Coordinates of C-alpha atoms in Angstrom, one line a residue:
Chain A
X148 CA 0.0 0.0 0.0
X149 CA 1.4 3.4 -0.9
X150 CA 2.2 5.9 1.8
X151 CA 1.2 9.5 1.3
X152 CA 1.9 12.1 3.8
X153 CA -0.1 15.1 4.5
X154 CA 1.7 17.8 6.4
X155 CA -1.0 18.4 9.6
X156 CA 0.0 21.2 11.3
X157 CA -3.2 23.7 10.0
X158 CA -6.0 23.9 7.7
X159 CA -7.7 21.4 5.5
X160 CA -5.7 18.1 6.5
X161 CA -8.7 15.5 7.7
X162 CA -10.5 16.4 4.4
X163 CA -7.0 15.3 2.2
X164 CA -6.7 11.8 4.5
X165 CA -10.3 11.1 3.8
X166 CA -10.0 10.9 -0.1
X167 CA -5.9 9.5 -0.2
X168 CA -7.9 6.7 2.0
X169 CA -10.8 6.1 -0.6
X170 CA -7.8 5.9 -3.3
X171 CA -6.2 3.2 -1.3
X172 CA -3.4 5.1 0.2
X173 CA -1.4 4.9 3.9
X174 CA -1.7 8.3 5.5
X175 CA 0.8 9.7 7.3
X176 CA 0.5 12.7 9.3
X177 CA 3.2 15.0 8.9
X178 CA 4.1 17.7 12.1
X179 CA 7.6 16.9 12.3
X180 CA 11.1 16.4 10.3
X181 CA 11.3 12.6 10.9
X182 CA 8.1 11.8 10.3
X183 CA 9.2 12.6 6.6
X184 CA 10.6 9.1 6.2
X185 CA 8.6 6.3 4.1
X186 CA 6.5 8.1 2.6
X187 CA 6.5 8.6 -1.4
X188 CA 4.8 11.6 -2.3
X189 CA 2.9 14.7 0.4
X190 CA 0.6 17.0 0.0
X191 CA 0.5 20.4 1.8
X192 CA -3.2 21.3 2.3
X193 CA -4.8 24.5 2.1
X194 CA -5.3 26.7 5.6
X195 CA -3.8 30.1 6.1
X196 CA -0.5 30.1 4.2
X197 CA 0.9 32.7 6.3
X198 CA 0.5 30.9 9.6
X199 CA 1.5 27.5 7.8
X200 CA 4.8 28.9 6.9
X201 CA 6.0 30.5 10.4
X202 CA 4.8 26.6 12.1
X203 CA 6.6 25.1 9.4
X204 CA 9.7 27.5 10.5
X205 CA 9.1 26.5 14.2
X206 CA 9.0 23.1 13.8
X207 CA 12.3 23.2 11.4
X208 CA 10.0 21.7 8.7
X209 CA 11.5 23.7 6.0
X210 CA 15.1 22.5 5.2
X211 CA 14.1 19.1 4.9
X212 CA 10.8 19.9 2.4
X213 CA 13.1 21.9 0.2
X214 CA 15.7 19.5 -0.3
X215 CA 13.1 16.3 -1.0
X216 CA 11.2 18.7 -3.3
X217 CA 15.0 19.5 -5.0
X218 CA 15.4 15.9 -5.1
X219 CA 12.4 15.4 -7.3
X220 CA 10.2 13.8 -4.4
X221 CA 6.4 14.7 -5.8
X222 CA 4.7 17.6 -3.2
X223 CA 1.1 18.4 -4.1
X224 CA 0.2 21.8 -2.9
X225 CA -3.5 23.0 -2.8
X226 CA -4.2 26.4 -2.5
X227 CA -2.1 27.8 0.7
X228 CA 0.0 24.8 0.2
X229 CA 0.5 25.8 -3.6
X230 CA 1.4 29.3 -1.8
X231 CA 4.0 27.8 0.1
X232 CA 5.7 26.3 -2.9
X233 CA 6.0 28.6 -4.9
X234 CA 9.2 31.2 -5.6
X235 CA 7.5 34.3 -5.5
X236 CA 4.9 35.4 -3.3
X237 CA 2.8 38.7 -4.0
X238 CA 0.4 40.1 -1.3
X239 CA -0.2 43.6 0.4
X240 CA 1.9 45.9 2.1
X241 CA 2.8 43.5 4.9
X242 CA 5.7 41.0 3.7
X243 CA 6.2 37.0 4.7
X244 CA 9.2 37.7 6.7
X245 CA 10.0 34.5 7.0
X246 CA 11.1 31.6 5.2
X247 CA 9.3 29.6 3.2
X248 CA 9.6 26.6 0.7
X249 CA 10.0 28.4 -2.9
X250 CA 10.5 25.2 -5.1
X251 CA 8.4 26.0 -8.0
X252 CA 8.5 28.6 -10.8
X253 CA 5.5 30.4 -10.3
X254 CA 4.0 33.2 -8.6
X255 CA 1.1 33.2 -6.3
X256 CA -1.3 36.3 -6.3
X257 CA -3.0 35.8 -3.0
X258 CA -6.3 37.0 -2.4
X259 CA -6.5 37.3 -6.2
X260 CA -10.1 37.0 -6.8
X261 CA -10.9 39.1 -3.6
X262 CA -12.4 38.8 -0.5
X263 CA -14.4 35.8 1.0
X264 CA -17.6 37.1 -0.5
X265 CA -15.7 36.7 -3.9
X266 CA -14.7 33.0 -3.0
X267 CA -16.4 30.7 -5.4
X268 CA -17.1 27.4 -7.3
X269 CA -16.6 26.6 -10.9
X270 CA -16.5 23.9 -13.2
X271 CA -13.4 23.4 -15.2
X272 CA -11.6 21.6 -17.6
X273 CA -8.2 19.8 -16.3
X274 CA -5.4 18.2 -18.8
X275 CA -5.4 14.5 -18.2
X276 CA -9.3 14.6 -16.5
X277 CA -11.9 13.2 -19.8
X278 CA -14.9 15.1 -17.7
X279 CA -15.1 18.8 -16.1
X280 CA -14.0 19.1 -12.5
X281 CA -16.1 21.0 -9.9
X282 CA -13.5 23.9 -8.4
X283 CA -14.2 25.3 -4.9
X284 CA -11.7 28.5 -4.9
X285 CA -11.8 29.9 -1.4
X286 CA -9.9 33.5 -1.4
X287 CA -7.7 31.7 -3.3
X288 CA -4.4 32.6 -5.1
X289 CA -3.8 33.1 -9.0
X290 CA -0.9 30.9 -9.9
X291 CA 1.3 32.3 -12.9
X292 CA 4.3 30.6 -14.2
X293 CA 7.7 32.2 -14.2
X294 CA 9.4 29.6 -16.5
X295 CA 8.6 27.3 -19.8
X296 CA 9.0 24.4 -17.3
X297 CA 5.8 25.1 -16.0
X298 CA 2.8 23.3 -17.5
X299 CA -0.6 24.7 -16.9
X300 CA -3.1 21.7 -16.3
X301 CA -6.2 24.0 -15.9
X302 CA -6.8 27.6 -15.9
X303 CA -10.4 29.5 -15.9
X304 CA -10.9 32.9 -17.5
X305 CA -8.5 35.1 -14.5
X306 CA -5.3 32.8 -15.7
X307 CA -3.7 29.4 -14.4
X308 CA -5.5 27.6 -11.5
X309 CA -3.3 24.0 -11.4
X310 CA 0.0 23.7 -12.7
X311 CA 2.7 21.2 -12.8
X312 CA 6.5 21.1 -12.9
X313 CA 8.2 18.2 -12.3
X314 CA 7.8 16.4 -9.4
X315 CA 5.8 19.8 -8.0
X316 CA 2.1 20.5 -8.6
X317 CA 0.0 23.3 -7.3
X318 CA -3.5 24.1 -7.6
X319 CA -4.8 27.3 -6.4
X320 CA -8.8 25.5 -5.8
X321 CA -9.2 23.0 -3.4
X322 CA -9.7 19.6 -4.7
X323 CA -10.0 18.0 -0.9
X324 CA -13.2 19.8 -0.8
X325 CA -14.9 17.8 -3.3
X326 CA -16.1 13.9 -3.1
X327 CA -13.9 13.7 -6.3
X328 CA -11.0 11.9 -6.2
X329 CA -9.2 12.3 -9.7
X330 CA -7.4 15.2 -9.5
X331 CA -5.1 13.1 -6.1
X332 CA -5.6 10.1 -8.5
X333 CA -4.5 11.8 -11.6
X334 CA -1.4 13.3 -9.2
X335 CA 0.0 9.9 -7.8
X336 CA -0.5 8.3 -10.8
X337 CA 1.5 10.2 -12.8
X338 CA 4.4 9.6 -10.1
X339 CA 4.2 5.5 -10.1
X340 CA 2.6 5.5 -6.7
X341 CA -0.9 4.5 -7.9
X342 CA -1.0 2.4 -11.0
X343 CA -3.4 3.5 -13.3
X344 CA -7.0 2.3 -13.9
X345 CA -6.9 2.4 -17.8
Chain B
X125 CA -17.2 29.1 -22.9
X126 CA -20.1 29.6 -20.5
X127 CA -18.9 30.8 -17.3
X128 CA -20.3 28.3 -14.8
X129 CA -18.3 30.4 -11.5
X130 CA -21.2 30.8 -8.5
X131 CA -19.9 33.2 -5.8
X132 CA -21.6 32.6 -1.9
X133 CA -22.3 29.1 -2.3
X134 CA -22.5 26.6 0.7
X135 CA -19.3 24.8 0.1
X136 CA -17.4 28.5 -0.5
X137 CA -19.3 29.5 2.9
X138 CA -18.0 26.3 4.8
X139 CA -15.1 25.7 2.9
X140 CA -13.5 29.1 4.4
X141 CA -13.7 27.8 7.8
X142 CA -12.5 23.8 7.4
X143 CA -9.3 26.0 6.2
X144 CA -9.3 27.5 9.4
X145 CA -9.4 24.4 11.4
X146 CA -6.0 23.7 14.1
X147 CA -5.5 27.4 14.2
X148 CA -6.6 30.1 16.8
X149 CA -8.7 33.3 16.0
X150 CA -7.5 36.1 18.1
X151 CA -9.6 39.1 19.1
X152 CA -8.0 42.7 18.1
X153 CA -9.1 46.3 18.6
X154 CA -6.2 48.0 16.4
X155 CA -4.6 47.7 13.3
X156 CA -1.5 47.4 15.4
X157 CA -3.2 44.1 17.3
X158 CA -3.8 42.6 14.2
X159 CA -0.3 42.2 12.5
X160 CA 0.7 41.0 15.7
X161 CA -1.6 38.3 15.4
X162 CA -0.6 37.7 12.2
X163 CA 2.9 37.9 12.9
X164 CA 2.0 35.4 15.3
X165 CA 0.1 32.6 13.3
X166 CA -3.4 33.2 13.6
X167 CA -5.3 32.3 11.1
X168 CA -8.2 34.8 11.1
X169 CA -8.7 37.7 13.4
X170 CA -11.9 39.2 15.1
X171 CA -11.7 42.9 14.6
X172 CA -14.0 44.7 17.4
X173 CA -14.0 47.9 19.6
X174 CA -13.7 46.4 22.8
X175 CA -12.7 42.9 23.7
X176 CA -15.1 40.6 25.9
X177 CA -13.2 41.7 29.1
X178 CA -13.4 45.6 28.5
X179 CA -17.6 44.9 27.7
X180 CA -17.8 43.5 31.0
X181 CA -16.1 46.0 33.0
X182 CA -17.8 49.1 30.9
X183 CA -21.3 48.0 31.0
X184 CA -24.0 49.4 28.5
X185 CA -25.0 48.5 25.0
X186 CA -22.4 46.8 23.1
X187 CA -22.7 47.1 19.2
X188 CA -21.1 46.2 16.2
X189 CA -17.9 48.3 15.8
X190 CA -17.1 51.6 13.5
X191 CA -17.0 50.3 10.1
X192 CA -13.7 52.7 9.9
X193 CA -12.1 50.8 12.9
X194 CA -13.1 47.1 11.2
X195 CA -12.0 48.5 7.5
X196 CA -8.3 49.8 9.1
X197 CA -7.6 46.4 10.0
X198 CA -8.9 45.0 6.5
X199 CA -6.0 47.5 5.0
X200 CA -3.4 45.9 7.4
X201 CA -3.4 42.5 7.1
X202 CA -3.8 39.4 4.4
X203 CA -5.6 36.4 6.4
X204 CA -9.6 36.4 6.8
X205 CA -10.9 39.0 8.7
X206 CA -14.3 38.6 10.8
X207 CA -16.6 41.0 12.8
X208 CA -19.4 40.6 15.6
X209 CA -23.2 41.8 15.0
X210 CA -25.5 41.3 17.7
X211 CA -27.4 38.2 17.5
X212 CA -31.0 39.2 15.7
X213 CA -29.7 42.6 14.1
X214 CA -29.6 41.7 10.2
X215 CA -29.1 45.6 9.4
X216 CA -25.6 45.0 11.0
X217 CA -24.9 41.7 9.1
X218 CA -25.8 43.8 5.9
X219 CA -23.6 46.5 6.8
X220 CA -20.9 43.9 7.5
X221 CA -21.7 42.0 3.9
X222 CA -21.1 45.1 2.1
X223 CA -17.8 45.6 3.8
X224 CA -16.9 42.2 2.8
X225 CA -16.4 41.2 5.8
X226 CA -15.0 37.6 5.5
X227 CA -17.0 36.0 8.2
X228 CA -19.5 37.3 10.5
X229 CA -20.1 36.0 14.2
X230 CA -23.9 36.8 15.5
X231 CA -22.3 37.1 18.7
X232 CA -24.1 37.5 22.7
X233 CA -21.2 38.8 23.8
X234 CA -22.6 41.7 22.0
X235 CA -26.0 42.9 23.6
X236 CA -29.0 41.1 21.7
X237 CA -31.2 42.8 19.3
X238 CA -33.9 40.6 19.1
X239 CA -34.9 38.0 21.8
X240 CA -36.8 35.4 19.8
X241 CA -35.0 35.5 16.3
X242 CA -31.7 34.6 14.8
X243 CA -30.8 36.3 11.5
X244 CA -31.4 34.2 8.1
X245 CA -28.3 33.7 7.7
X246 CA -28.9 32.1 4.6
X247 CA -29.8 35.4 2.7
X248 CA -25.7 36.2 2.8
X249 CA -23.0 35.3 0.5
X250 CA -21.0 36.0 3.8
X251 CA -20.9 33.2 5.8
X252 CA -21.5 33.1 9.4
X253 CA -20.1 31.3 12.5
X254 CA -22.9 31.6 16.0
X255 CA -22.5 30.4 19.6
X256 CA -24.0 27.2 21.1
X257 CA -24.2 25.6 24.3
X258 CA -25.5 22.1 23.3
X259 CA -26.1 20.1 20.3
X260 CA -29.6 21.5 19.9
X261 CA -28.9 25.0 19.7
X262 CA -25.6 24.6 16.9
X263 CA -28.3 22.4 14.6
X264 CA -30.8 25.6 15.4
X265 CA -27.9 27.9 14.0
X266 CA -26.8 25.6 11.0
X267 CA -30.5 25.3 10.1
X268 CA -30.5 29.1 9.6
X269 CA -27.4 29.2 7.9
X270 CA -24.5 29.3 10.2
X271 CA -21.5 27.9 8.5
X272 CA -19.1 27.4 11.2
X273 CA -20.5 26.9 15.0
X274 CA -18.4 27.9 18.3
X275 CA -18.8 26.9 21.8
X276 CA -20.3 30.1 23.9
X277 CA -18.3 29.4 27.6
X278 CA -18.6 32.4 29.0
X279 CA -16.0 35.5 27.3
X280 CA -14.5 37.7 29.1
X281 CA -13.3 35.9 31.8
X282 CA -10.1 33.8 31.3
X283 CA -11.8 30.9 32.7
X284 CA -12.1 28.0 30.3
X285 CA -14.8 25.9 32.7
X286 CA -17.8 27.0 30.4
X287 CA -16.4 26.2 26.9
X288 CA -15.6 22.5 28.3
X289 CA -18.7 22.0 29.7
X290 CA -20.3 23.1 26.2
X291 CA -17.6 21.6 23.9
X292 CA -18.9 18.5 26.3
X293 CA -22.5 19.0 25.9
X294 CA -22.5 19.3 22.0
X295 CA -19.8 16.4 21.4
X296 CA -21.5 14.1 24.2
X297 CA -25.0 14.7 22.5
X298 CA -23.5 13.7 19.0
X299 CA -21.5 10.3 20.2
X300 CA -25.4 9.4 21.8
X301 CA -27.0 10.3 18.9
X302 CA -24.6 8.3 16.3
X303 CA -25.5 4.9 18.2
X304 CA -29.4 6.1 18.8
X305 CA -31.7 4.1 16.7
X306 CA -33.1 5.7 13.7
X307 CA -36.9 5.3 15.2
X308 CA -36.2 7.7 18.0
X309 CA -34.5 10.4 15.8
X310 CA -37.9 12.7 15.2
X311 CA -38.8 12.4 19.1
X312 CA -35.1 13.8 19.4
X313 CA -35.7 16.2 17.2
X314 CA -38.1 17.1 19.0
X315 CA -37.1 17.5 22.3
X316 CA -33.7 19.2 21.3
X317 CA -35.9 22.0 18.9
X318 CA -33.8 21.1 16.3
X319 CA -34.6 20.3 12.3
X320 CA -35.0 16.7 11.5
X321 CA -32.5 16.9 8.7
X322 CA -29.8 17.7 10.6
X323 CA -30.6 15.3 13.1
X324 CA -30.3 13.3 11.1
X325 CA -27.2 14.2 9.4
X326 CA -25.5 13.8 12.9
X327 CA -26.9 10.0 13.6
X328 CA -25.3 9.2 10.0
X329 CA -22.1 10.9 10.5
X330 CA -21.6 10.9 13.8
X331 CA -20.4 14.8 13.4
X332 CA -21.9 18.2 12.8
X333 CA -22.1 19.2 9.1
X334 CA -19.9 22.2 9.8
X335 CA -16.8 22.8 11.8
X336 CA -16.8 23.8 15.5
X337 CA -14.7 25.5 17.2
X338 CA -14.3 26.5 21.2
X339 CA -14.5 29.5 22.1
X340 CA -15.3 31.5 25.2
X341 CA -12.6 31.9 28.6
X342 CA -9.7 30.3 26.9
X343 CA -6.3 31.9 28.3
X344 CA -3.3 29.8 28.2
X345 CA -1.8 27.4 25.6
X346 CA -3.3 24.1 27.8
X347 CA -6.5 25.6 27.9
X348 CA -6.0 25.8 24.0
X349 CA -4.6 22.2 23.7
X350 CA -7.2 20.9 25.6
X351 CA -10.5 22.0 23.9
X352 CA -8.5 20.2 20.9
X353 CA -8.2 17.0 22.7
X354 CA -11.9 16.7 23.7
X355 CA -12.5 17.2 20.1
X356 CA -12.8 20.8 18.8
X357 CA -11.6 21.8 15.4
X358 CA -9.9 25.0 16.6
X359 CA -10.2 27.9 18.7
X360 CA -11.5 31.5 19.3
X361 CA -9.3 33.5 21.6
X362 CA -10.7 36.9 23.0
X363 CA -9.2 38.8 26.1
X364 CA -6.8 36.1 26.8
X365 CA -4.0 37.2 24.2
X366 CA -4.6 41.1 24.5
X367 CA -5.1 41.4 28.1
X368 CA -2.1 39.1 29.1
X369 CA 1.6 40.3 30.4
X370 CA 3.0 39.7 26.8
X371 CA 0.5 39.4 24.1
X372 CA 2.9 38.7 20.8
X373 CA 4.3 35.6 23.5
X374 CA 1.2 34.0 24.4
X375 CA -0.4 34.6 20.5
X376 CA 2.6 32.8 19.2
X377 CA 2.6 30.3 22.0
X378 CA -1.1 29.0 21.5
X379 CA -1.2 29.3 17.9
X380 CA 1.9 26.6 18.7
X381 CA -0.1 24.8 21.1
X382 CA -3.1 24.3 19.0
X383 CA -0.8 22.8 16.1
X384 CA 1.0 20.3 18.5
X385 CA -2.3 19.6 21.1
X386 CA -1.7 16.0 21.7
X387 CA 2.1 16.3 22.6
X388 CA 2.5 16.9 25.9
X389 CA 6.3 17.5 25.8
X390 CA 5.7 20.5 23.4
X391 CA 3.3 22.1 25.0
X392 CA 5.9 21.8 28.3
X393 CA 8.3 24.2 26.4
X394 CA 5.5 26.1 24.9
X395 CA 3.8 27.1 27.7
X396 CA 7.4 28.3 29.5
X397 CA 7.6 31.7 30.3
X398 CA 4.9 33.9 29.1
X399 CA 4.2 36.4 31.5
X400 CA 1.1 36.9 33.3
X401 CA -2.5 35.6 32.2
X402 CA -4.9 37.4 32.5
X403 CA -6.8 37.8 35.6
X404 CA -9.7 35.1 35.2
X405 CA -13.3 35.6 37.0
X406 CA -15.0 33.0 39.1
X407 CA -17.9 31.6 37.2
X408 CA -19.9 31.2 40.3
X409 CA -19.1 34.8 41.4
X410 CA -21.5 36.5 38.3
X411 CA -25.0 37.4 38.4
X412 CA -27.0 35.5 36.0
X413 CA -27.7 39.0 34.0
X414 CA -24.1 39.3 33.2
X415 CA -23.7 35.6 32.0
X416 CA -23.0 36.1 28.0
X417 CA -23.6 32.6 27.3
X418 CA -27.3 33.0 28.4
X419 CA -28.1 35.0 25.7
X420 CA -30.1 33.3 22.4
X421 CA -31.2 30.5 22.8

């Protein structure tokens, strides 16, 4: 059985295990550095990206992620977790201070679309998926790629909503949120650890 | 293409808070409060004239704050920011809505503006979190609407005894009700004045259909860790961070706490040093008119 982590220090985490269980998966919860071993792919979950990245600096999360994601280990970030890998990160006045992953080439908009009121759910198409895919973007980010190693998977009418470099794949929607597992699916299977269906 | 994007929608309303769950909601009056909770880890903050503790002391009406005052603290800082209106005054959850507000709490520890109704919370795109003090009364507030629920225990007073004994109430009432057979559901419904729906939806899933957080007299990084261990999703905290010795030390510390609840080790060096708590308030020792959590119902 394949062993996923999740990291599960904030946000969204019980609603990631619930669906890497339907596919099959091991969960691991991830707080800590050595609970980083035997696992073969993690996903950092949506919650507040700002306080995700100063508990991920306490606990001395950081160094480790960065060099696995170097490495080529697969990391699946969803929306504050797509934050967290990515390079650049553009918000208002106040600046993250501290240190966060920056694996990927993009940069996240946060707050793009506005504020909660503006949060939303659409239906979109996703590179790899045969049928639409039900979005929920909660005053989510706007991911734009900084390099032509950077595919774009899916993208609504704003710009780029789940891209893909490498072993790295961010989405700026949440698809814990939904009883639909193919986006995780379509993720692990494109690393080995699931074997497709087809 | 046809654009298919629906703003306001139930799973955008509840969504918001399940990415709020294992983090702490801090109380702030300034600008100045709020990027120190932010600093800090919070994950949301409550912007608000006067925290629970300051009500208390000052007496009279309390209202929804200045729109200025709640839009200065918008400017400052980038996580979700949420406001209070008093439970039954929809004007003030309008006024909120247009701010875009990003969550609204129908709060008693404002004064109530209407003693037999709720607002319809269903009539925003904003979503709304309300108080409860047993399993009926959070089904009663999901029913119209609320998206989020929090315990009530009793603000303002650093003393955590009332949030347990309602994080207790609501969670006791749900592990009963998941092994209750299905014949004695509407009778429960009954008795608890809550919709048969949701009554439902709690026998079949053996947890509410929103998260719930405790809220209400927490004050220290173990009060924190334990409302997580007897089950809550995450937590509110009022007076206890602003009205301590050393507030960016104690925001950081339970933020911390909250992450790490079940490792008792942690929360050892965690709860090291912090300077003084706040003065807490005997339960026992307040009149019934001044007991917040009485209020709705």
């Amino acid at each position: 059985m394949p062993s996923v982590g999740v990291l599960a220090l904030q946000g969204g985490v019980a609603e990631h295990i619930s669906i890497l269980i339907e596919l099959g998966c091991e969960v691991k919860e991830i707080r800590t550095p050595d609970e980083l071993e035997s696992i073969s792919a993690l996903i950092l979950p949506g919650g507040e990206s700002t306080t995700l990245i100063s508990l991920m600096n306490r606990w001395e999360l950081i160094g480790p992620l960065r060099a696995m994601g170097e490495d080529g280990f697969p990391i699946f970030g969803t929306c504050a977790g797509a934050v967290l890998l990515s390079k650049e990160i553009e918000e208002k006045e106040h600046e993250v201070s501290q240190n966060s992953l920056r694996l990927a080439d993009v940069r996240a908009v946060r707050n793009y679309f506005g504020r909660q009121t503006s949060s939303f759910v659409e239906t979109i198409n996703v590179v790899g998926l045969s049928e639409l895919f039900e979005g929920v973007f909660i005053r989510a980010p706007l991911l734009l790629p900084l390099s032509d190693e950077v595919e774009v998977l899916s993208q609504v009418q704003d710009g780029p909503v789940l891209l893909r470099q490498r072993n790295l794949w961010l989405s700026s929607f949440h698809p814990e949120l939904t009883p639909d597992s193919r986006i995780h699916r379509l993720f692990l299977e494109s690393h080995g650890i699931l074997k497709g269906s087809g | 293409m046809k654009n298919s994007r629906k703003e306001g929608t139930w799973e955008a309303k509840k969504g918001l808070a399940q990415m709020l769950k294992g983090g702490v909601i801090m109380d702030v009056v300034t600008p100045e409060h709020a990027l120190i909770a932010q600093e800090a880890g919070a994950v949301a903050v409550m912007a608000l004239e006067r925290v629970p503790a300051d009500i208390r002391i000052q007496g009279g009406v309390a209202r929804m704050s200045d729109p200025d005052m709640i839009k200065s603290i918008q400017e400052r800082v980038d996580i979700p920011v949420m406001a209070k209106c008093r439970i039954g005054h929809f004007v003030e959850a309008q006024i909120l809505e247009a701010m875009k507000i990003d969550y609204i709490d129908e709060s008693e520890v404002l004064t109530p503006a209407d003693e037999k109704n709720h607002v319809n919370k269903h009539d925003f795109s904003v979503p709304f979190v309300c108080g409860a003090t047993n399993l009926g009364e959070a089904l009663r507030r999901i029913g119209e609407g609320a998206a989020m629920i929090r315990t009530k225990g009793e603000a303002g007073t650093g003393n955590v005894v009332e949030a347990v004994r309602h994080a207790r109430a609501v969670l006791g009432a749900i592990r009963k009700l998941k092994v209750t057979p299905p014949e004695e559901l509407m009778t429960i419904a009954k008795e608890m004045g809550a919709p048969y729906d949701l009554v439902r939806y709690v026998h079949e899933n053996g947890c509410l259909p929103v998260v719930n957080f405790a809220a209400g007299g927490l004050a220290t990084p173990a009060d924190a860790a334990l409302m997580m261990q007897l089950g809550m999703d995450g937590v509110f905290v009022g007076s206890g961070i602003f009205k301590s010795g050393n507030p960016e030390k104690r925001a950081r510390a339970i933020v911390e706490a909250v992450s790490r609840f079940d490792s008792p080790e942690v929360l050892a060096e965690i709860s090291r040093n912090l300077g003084e708590a706040m003065v807490g308030i005997n339960i026992s020792t307040l009149p019934d008119e001044e007991r917040m959590a009485r209020r709705g119902w």
